[in-house]
Amino acid sequence: MIVVIDYDIGNLASVVKAFEYLNVPVKLSSDYRALAEASGIVLPGVGAFGEGMENLKRLKLEKRIIEEVRTGKPFFGICLGMQLLFSSSEECQETAGLGLIEGEVKLFDRNKVGKVPHIGWNQVEIMKKDQVFNGLNGENFYFVHSYYVKPVRDDVILGKTNYGNQTFAAVVRRDNVWGMQCHPEKSSQVGLSVLRNFSGVVLNANNTSN
């Protein structure tokens, strides 16, 4: 069972529906005990960094997420959920992120990219082979965001995207934690392929642990 974390933020239902379309067992929950029972965890979201972290803390999910990741459980952050994986954000400098991946979330520079937010379809250039990219090779995904992640270490970057005169990390991974700035649930069949591939990672991890 994959648990999609319900933390009173936008764009949760569409992620659940995407997994349901793929016939993947999924549950939307804000119960921290559900994370312990999950085979894999997804943190999606559209909204502000500060509000997202505040909601996770209020629901007693922040520490539980970190504990579950430390067990090796597959974890996937989408859009805001990806940004919350990082240490800090320019959007809310007084609020620390989950710190699962070292780095900062930064606001796009309009002088480099033009329009902010970045909205639309852009290619994700695959930098490293990974299970979540099985069957994919540089397809376009749908983006909606004003901030981008800047990891401390380049070796966590799985995919990059060009927007205006700037290249940013679009997909990252550190051990059992994946993050994707674009929206697979809104990216037609290529996005569904990513979610299907992540479901396969969860299934393999579960079989290995049994």
XYZ file of N, CA and C in Angstrom:
630
model
N 0.832 -1.198 0.000
C 0.000 0.000 0.000
C 0.877 1.263 0.000
N 0.613 2.151 -0.947
C 1.269 3.449 -0.962
C 0.382 4.445 -0.220
N 0.964 5.196 0.680
C 0.231 6.238 1.400
C 0.641 7.600 0.847
N -0.361 8.350 0.393
C -0.165 9.739 -0.013
C -0.482 10.601 1.195
N 0.466 11.429 1.604
C 0.307 12.201 2.838
C -0.677 13.347 2.633
N -1.697 13.378 3.476
C -2.698 14.445 3.482
C -2.289 15.466 4.538
N -1.771 16.612 4.090
C -1.327 17.628 5.046
C -1.944 18.997 4.742
N -3.204 18.953 4.335
C -4.008 20.169 4.127
C -3.349 21.134 3.156
N -2.894 20.605 2.029
C -2.241 21.393 0.997
C -2.848 20.990 -0.336
N -2.586 21.742 -1.385
C -3.241 21.509 -2.661
C -2.714 20.326 -3.452
N -3.545 19.853 -4.380
C -3.184 18.871 -5.399
C -2.850 17.491 -4.848
N -3.608 17.021 -3.884
C -3.392 15.681 -3.343
C -4.257 14.643 -4.055
N -5.522 15.008 -4.296
C -6.473 14.054 -4.857
C -6.056 13.568 -6.232
N -5.463 14.443 -7.049
C -5.090 14.034 -8.401
C -3.975 12.987 -8.380
N -3.118 13.040 -7.383
C -2.062 12.037 -7.257
C -2.673 10.700 -6.866
N -3.612 10.727 -5.927
C -4.304 9.500 -5.530
C -5.020 8.887 -6.726
N -5.715 9.715 -7.500
C -6.461 9.218 -8.661
C -5.535 8.608 -9.700
N -4.336 9.160 -9.841
C -3.378 8.605 -10.800
C -2.961 7.198 -10.396
N -2.682 6.989 -9.114
C -2.340 5.648 -8.643
C -3.538 4.704 -8.789
N -4.732 5.195 -8.507
C -5.931 4.373 -8.662
C -6.112 3.960 -10.119
N -5.837 4.884 -11.040
C -5.930 4.584 -12.474
C -4.964 3.459 -12.851
N -3.819 3.426 -12.182
C -2.814 2.394 -12.430
C -3.089 1.106 -11.661
N -4.204 1.079 -10.918
C -4.580 -0.082 -10.092
C -3.533 -0.383 -9.014
N -2.924 0.681 -8.505
C -1.962 0.557 -7.410
C -2.693 0.818 -6.097
N -2.604 -0.084 -5.121
C -3.236 0.162 -3.823
C -2.707 1.447 -3.202
N -3.613 2.382 -2.877
C -3.193 3.698 -2.396
C -4.201 4.214 -1.382
N -3.715 5.011 -0.444
C -4.585 5.613 0.568
C -4.092 7.016 0.876
N -5.024 7.963 0.975
C -4.718 9.326 1.399
C -4.929 9.408 2.903
N -3.910 9.814 3.643
C -4.025 9.787 5.101
C -3.163 10.861 5.752
N -3.657 11.401 6.851
C -2.893 12.317 7.694
C -2.524 11.665 9.025
N -2.800 10.379 9.159
C -2.509 9.629 10.378
C -1.053 9.174 10.344
N -0.260 9.631 11.281
C 1.159 9.283 11.280
C 1.375 7.784 11.413
N 0.404 7.073 12.002
C 0.539 5.618 12.125
C 0.422 4.927 10.775
N -0.279 5.562 9.838
C -0.434 4.969 8.503
C 0.902 4.921 7.776
N 1.798 5.863 8.079
C 3.095 5.873 7.420
C 3.915 4.643 7.806
N 3.776 4.198 9.048
C 4.495 3.010 9.502
C 3.988 1.759 8.801
N 2.722 1.750 8.440
C 2.117 0.581 7.793
C 2.305 0.591 6.286
N 2.696 1.735 5.723
C 2.810 1.877 4.275
C 4.034 1.138 3.740
N 3.919 0.670 2.494
C 5.071 0.089 1.799
C 5.887 1.177 1.119
N 5.222 2.271 0.748
C 5.870 3.420 0.144
C 5.086 4.670 0.480
N 5.741 5.819 0.451
C 5.110 7.076 0.863
C 5.321 8.129 -0.222
N 4.255 8.905 -0.487
C 4.339 9.999 -1.457
C 3.910 11.289 -0.776
N 4.725 12.330 -0.957
C 4.412 13.663 -0.439
C 4.259 14.618 -1.621
N 3.020 14.834 -2.093
C 2.806 15.780 -3.187
C 2.545 17.172 -2.625
N 1.981 18.051 -3.437
C 1.582 19.345 -2.903
C 1.862 20.513 -3.814
N 0.980 21.501 -3.743
C 1.147 22.788 -4.395
C 0.856 23.850 -3.339
N 1.797 24.769 -3.110
C 1.575 25.781 -2.085
C 2.880 26.333 -1.574
N 2.826 26.922 -0.376
C 3.977 27.610 0.197
C 4.806 26.681 1.085
N 6.110 26.867 1.043
C 7.048 26.052 1.817
C 6.740 26.137 3.314
N 6.570 27.363 3.825
C 6.329 27.538 5.259
C 5.052 26.862 5.716
N 3.982 27.033 4.953
C 2.711 26.414 5.318
C 2.821 24.896 5.276
N 3.513 24.382 4.269
C 3.669 22.935 4.158
C 4.369 22.341 5.361
N 5.493 22.946 5.776
C 6.224 22.430 6.931
C 5.427 22.606 8.214
N 4.739 23.734 8.343
C 3.930 23.970 9.535
C 2.836 22.912 9.662
N 2.220 22.562 8.543
C 1.162 21.560 8.570
C 1.710 20.182 8.927
N 2.868 19.836 8.392
C 3.477 18.543 8.737
C 3.781 18.458 10.229
N 4.282 19.547 10.795
C 4.589 19.564 12.222
C 3.317 19.469 13.054
N 2.291 20.211 12.644
C 1.024 20.205 13.390
C 0.396 18.811 13.416
N 0.546 18.090 12.327
C -0.027 16.745 12.228
C 0.907 15.666 12.773
N 2.042 16.096 13.335
C 3.038 15.177 13.902
C 3.595 14.231 12.844
N 3.769 14.754 11.636
C 4.250 13.943 10.525
C 5.722 14.188 10.195
N 6.256 15.326 10.616
C 7.632 15.658 10.261
C 8.619 14.590 10.748
N 8.610 14.290 12.022
C 9.547 13.319 12.574
C 9.246 11.917 12.082
N 7.961 11.601 11.900
C 7.574 10.277 11.407
C 8.117 10.053 9.998
N 8.044 11.070 9.146
C 8.583 10.951 7.790
C 10.073 10.613 7.849
N 10.809 11.350 8.655
C 12.253 11.129 8.766
C 12.539 9.725 9.283
N 11.770 9.272 10.258
C 11.954 7.925 10.807
C 11.695 6.855 9.757
N 10.631 7.030 8.971
C 10.297 6.029 7.957
C 11.334 6.007 6.842
N 11.840 7.160 6.461
C 12.889 7.200 5.444
C 14.126 6.467 5.935
N 14.456 6.618 7.197
C 15.642 5.961 7.761
C 15.529 4.439 7.765
N 14.318 3.913 7.700
C 14.141 2.455 7.623
C 14.409 1.931 6.220
N 14.558 2.835 5.250
C 14.778 2.425 3.874
C 13.524 2.390 3.030
N 12.414 2.835 3.584
C 11.137 2.811 2.862
C 11.177 3.803 1.695
N 10.737 3.394 0.490
C 10.725 4.315 -0.654
C 9.832 5.532 -0.398
N 10.368 6.704 -0.721
C 9.668 7.966 -0.468
C 9.793 8.840 -1.707
N 8.682 9.463 -2.107
C 8.653 10.243 -3.346
C 7.980 11.588 -3.088
N 8.739 12.683 -3.246
C 8.182 14.028 -3.100
C 7.914 14.649 -4.456
N 6.741 15.273 -4.615
C 6.334 15.868 -5.888
C 6.082 17.360 -5.698
N 6.682 18.199 -6.547
C 6.514 19.647 -6.553
C 6.860 20.232 -5.178
N 5.912 20.792 -4.445
C 6.218 21.291 -3.105
C 6.770 20.167 -2.243
N 6.251 18.974 -2.411
C 6.736 17.819 -1.654
C 8.214 17.558 -1.894
N 8.676 17.817 -3.117
C 10.112 17.707 -3.411
C 10.878 18.802 -2.689
N 10.386 20.031 -2.739
C 11.087 21.143 -2.109
C 11.211 20.956 -0.602
N 10.198 20.367 0.011
C 10.234 20.153 1.458
C 11.280 19.130 1.873
N 11.778 18.339 0.933
C 12.840 17.383 1.239
C 14.145 18.092 1.586
N 14.281 19.350 1.161
C 15.551 20.056 1.281
C 15.684 20.791 2.618
N 16.851 21.371 2.823
C 17.195 21.948 4.123
C 16.464 23.246 4.415
N 16.313 24.108 3.386
C 15.748 25.432 3.613
C 15.202 25.984 2.309
N 14.489 27.127 2.405
C 13.916 27.771 1.230
C 13.963 29.278 1.376
N 14.252 29.960 0.277
C 14.183 31.416 0.268
C 12.767 31.909 0.509
N 11.785 31.061 0.238
C 10.391 31.464 0.398
C 10.037 31.713 1.853
N 10.675 30.974 2.751
C 10.388 31.101 4.189
C 11.673 30.752 4.940
N 12.553 31.731 5.050
C 13.909 31.463 5.526
C 13.966 31.053 6.988
N 12.940 31.398 7.751
C 12.967 31.045 9.170
C 12.493 29.615 9.426
N 12.044 28.927 8.379
C 11.516 27.564 8.528
C 12.455 26.560 7.893
N 12.886 25.577 8.669
C 13.741 24.508 8.149
C 12.892 23.458 7.450
N 13.438 22.871 6.396
C 12.769 21.775 5.710
C 13.064 20.450 6.397
N 12.710 19.361 5.730
C 12.921 18.033 6.301
C 14.405 17.667 6.355
N 15.213 18.266 5.504
C 16.649 18.020 5.534
C 17.057 16.630 5.070
N 16.213 15.972 4.283
C 16.551 14.640 3.785
C 17.537 14.707 2.628
N 17.575 15.846 1.955
C 18.570 16.101 0.920
C 19.160 17.485 1.198
N 20.483 17.576 1.226
C 21.125 18.862 1.513
C 20.964 19.819 0.338
N 20.558 21.038 0.647
C 20.417 22.029 -0.400
C 19.372 23.065 -0.053
N 19.164 23.989 -0.988
C 18.290 25.133 -0.761
C 17.263 25.233 -1.879
N 16.102 25.773 -1.541
C 15.071 26.067 -2.529
C 15.141 27.555 -2.839
N 15.279 27.903 -4.132
C 15.524 29.281 -4.519
C 14.461 29.785 -5.499
N 14.210 31.084 -5.474
C 13.258 31.725 -6.380
C 13.912 31.955 -7.739
N 13.175 31.653 -8.810
C 13.682 31.936 -10.146
C 14.008 33.425 -10.296
N 15.063 33.708 -11.003
C 15.453 35.077 -11.331
C 14.771 35.460 -12.647
N 13.854 36.424 -12.590
C 13.130 36.832 -13.799
C 14.064 37.321 -14.904
N 15.211 37.850 -14.542
C 16.167 38.314 -15.550
C 16.736 37.152 -16.367
N 16.686 35.956 -15.791
C 17.206 34.780 -16.490
C 16.109 33.975 -17.181
N 14.940 33.903 -16.552
C 13.909 33.000 -17.076
C 12.736 33.718 -17.719
N 12.571 35.003 -17.440
C 11.416 35.725 -17.974
C 10.241 35.621 -17.033
N 9.248 34.845 -17.402
C 8.032 34.755 -16.609
C 8.192 33.844 -15.397
N 7.651 34.285 -14.294
C 7.564 33.487 -13.059
C 6.127 33.599 -12.567
N 5.453 32.472 -12.317
C 5.965 31.102 -12.240
C 6.229 30.462 -13.600
N 7.004 29.392 -13.543
C 7.255 28.537 -14.699
C 6.042 27.615 -14.850
N 5.307 27.782 -15.934
C 4.113 26.971 -16.185
C 4.190 26.409 -17.592
N 4.056 25.097 -17.698
C 3.998 24.489 -19.015
C 4.833 23.226 -19.126
N 4.944 22.746 -20.364
C 5.635 21.489 -20.653
C 7.092 21.766 -21.022
N 7.993 21.061 -20.351
C 9.420 21.172 -20.646
C 10.069 19.797 -20.578
N 11.134 19.653 -21.333
C 11.845 18.381 -21.361
C 12.646 18.168 -20.086
N 12.636 16.942 -19.599
C 13.513 16.535 -18.500
C 14.645 15.717 -19.099
N 15.847 16.266 -19.059
C 17.022 15.562 -19.568
C 17.525 14.605 -18.494
N 17.562 13.339 -18.813
C 17.977 12.324 -17.851
C 19.496 12.329 -17.724
N 19.967 12.532 -16.503
C 21.397 12.595 -16.231
C 21.953 11.254 -15.757
N 21.106 10.464 -15.131
C 21.512 9.159 -14.608
C 20.396 8.148 -14.835
N 20.783 6.920 -15.102
C 19.795 5.859 -15.185
C 19.191 5.613 -13.804
N 17.885 5.368 -13.773
C 17.220 5.111 -12.501
C 15.919 4.379 -12.772
N 15.456 3.619 -11.760
C 14.224 2.841 -11.936
C 13.033 3.702 -12.318
N 12.951 4.920 -11.789
C 11.766 5.739 -12.071
C 11.725 6.195 -13.525
N 12.859 6.082 -14.230
C 12.921 6.482 -15.639
C 12.804 5.296 -16.596
N 12.520 4.114 -16.094
C 12.425 2.945 -16.968
C 11.443 3.204 -18.111
N 11.910 3.002 -19.347
C 11.060 3.198 -20.517
C 10.971 4.640 -20.978
N 11.688 5.541 -20.321
C 11.637 6.963 -20.667
C 13.001 7.448 -21.131
N 13.002 8.489 -21.980
C 14.266 9.009 -22.479
C 14.103 10.455 -22.920
N 14.071 11.374 -21.958
C 14.031 12.796 -22.288
C 12.685 13.326 -22.720
N 11.601 12.800 -22.152
C 10.263 13.277 -22.500
C 9.939 14.605 -21.822
N 8.845 15.216 -22.252
C 8.358 16.460 -21.658
C 7.399 16.166 -20.508
N 7.502 16.981 -19.456
C 6.625 16.886 -18.298
C 6.017 18.264 -18.022
N 4.965 18.257 -17.222
C 4.244 19.499 -16.930
C 4.746 20.104 -15.611
N 5.074 21.397 -15.671
C 5.611 22.120 -14.517
C 4.688 23.280 -14.127
N 4.591 23.530 -12.810
C 3.962 24.739 -12.274
C 4.711 25.095 -10.993
N 5.632 26.093 -11.067
C 6.396 26.439 -9.862
C 7.137 27.745 -10.057
N 7.388 28.419 -8.932
C 8.165 29.658 -8.921
C 9.544 29.455 -8.313
N 9.710 28.351 -7.586
C 10.962 28.054 -6.901
C 11.548 26.760 -7.450
N 12.851 26.625 -7.343
C 13.541 25.425 -7.811
C 14.552 24.999 -6.745
N 14.957 23.742 -6.799
C 15.891 23.238 -5.788
C 17.329 23.340 -6.293
N 18.230 23.635 -5.370
C 19.657 23.691 -5.665
C 20.379 22.793 -4.665
N 20.593 21.518 -5.028
C 21.261 20.595 -4.107
C 22.703 20.991 -3.851
N 23.207 20.649 -2.678
C 24.616 20.876 -2.360
C 25.492 19.976 -3.228
N 25.031 18.737 -3.428
C 25.805 17.754 -4.206
C 25.118 17.466 -5.533
N 25.891 17.565 -6.618
C 25.335 17.310 -7.942
C 25.005 15.839 -8.158
N 25.605 14.944 -7.369
C 25.381 13.522 -7.629
C 23.983 13.046 -7.238
N 23.184 13.903 -6.609
C 21.806 13.521 -6.309
C 20.864 13.861 -7.461
N 21.355 14.565 -8.475
C 20.502 15.014 -9.578
C 20.337 13.904 -10.609
N 19.079 13.484 -10.827
C 18.769 12.471 -11.833
C 18.372 13.096 -13.163
N 17.748 14.264 -13.114
C 17.278 14.902 -14.333
C 17.305 16.410 -14.218
N 17.566 17.078 -15.343
C 17.605 18.541 -15.379
C 16.648 19.074 -16.436
N 16.224 20.326 -16.237
C 15.333 20.997 -17.185
C 15.847 22.411 -17.443
N 15.730 22.841 -18.684
C 16.067 24.216 -19.056
C 14.803 25.064 -19.073
N 14.868 26.212 -18.418
C 13.784 27.191 -18.465
C 14.397 28.558 -18.681
N 14.099 29.182 -19.803
C 14.750 30.434 -20.139
C 16.241 30.225 -20.272
N 17.015 31.021 -19.564
C 18.473 30.880 -19.574
C 18.985 30.189 -18.320
N 18.153 29.341 -17.739
C 18.557 28.666 -16.508
C 18.291 27.171 -16.610
N 19.226 26.400 -16.085
C 19.061 24.952 -15.975
C 18.933 24.609 -14.498
N 17.936 23.805 -14.159
C 17.732 23.473 -12.751
C 17.481 21.974 -12.581
N 17.655 21.499 -11.363
C 17.422 20.095 -11.042
C 15.920 19.818 -11.019
N 15.472 18.957 -11.923
C 14.048 18.637 -12.013
C 13.696 17.345 -11.288
N 14.664 16.436 -11.201
C 14.451 15.148 -10.511
C 15.701 14.844 -9.703
N 15.505 14.449 -8.453
C 16.638 14.139 -7.576
C 16.403 12.806 -6.876
N 17.500 12.260 -6.400
C 17.394 11.043 -5.580
C 18.566 10.981 -4.611
N 18.245 10.635 -3.374
C 19.272 10.283 -2.402
C 18.821 8.997 -1.724
N 19.520 7.914 -2.015
C 19.184 6.596 -1.463
C 17.733 6.235 -1.798
N 16.883 6.106 -0.801
C 15.491 5.684 -1.011
C 14.522 6.862 -1.109
N 15.060 8.062 -1.323
C 14.228 9.270 -1.424
C 14.341 9.864 -2.830
N 13.198 9.998 -3.498
C 13.116 10.624 -4.812
C 12.346 11.935 -4.698
N 12.699 12.884 -5.564
C 11.948 14.126 -5.641
C 11.789 14.542 -7.091
N 10.603 15.064 -7.436
C 10.326 15.483 -8.809
C 9.612 16.825 -8.780
N 10.215 17.844 -9.427
C 9.612 19.172 -9.427
C 8.377 19.227 -10.313
N 8.402 18.535 -11.433
C 7.243 18.511 -12.324
C 6.141 17.632 -11.744
N 5.001 17.636 -12.403
C 3.827 16.910 -11.918
C 3.585 15.666 -12.760
N 4.006 14.484 -12.314
C 3.734 13.269 -13.092
C 2.245 12.993 -13.242
N 1.464 13.373 -12.227
C 0.024 13.123 -12.265
C -0.697 13.999 -13.285
N 0.008 15.027 -13.809
C -0.569 15.919 -14.818
C 0.167 15.819 -16.147
N 1.053 14.835 -16.261
C 1.928 14.737 -17.424
C 1.572 13.575 -18.342
N 0.291 13.277 -18.440
C -0.194 12.267 -19.372
C 0.508 10.916 -19.148
N 0.750 10.182 -20.234
C 1.257 8.817 -20.109
C 2.691 8.763 -19.582
N 3.513 9.776 -19.909
C 4.891 9.738 -19.407
C 4.908 9.906 -17.888
N 4.017 10.740 -17.370
C 3.921 10.914 -15.928
C 3.411 9.666 -15.238
N 2.425 9.027 -15.863
C 1.917 7.774 -15.302
C 2.998 6.700 -15.301
N 3.889 6.748 -16.299
C 4.996 5.791 -16.335
C 5.912 5.968 -15.126
N 6.157 7.218 -14.731
C 6.988 7.481 -13.552
C 6.328 6.917 -12.298
N 5.033 7.172 -12.143
C 4.328 6.664 -10.957
C 4.269 5.140 -10.978
N 4.099 4.563 -12.153
C 4.106 3.097 -12.271
C 5.471 2.550 -11.888
N 6.527 3.221 -12.361
C 7.883 2.767 -12.032
C 8.166 2.878 -10.541
N 7.711 3.978 -9.918
C 7.905 4.108 -8.474
C 7.142 3.010 -7.733
N 5.958 2.683 -8.212
C 5.188 1.589 -7.602
C 5.965 0.280 -7.683
N 6.692 0.085 -8.796
C 7.525 -1.101 -8.918
C 8.666 -1.103 -7.923
N 9.254 0.069 -7.682
C 10.305 0.195 -6.663
C 9.756 -0.202 -5.297
N 8.552 0.280 -4.981
C 7.922 -0.036 -3.699
C 7.675 -1.527 -3.575
N 7.170 -2.132 -4.659
C 6.882 -3.567 -4.643
C 8.160 -4.379 -4.436
N 9.217 -4.016 -5.143
C 10.494 -4.744 -5.006
C 11.063 -4.596 -3.606
N 10.959 -3.382 -3.047
C 11.469 -3.158 -1.695
C 10.701 -3.986 -0.675
N 9.392 -4.074 -0.887
C 8.551 -4.856 0.023
C 8.863 -6.345 -0.067
N 9.079 -6.831 -1.303
C 9.398 -8.256 -1.481
C 10.744 -8.606 -0.881
N 11.690 -7.666 -0.986
C 13.026 -7.897 -0.440
C 13.023 -7.972 1.076
N 12.139 -7.148 1.685
C 12.090 -7.098 3.155
C 11.317 -8.263 3.755
N 10.521 -8.959 2.921
C 9.705 -10.078 3.438
C 10.498 -11.379 3.470
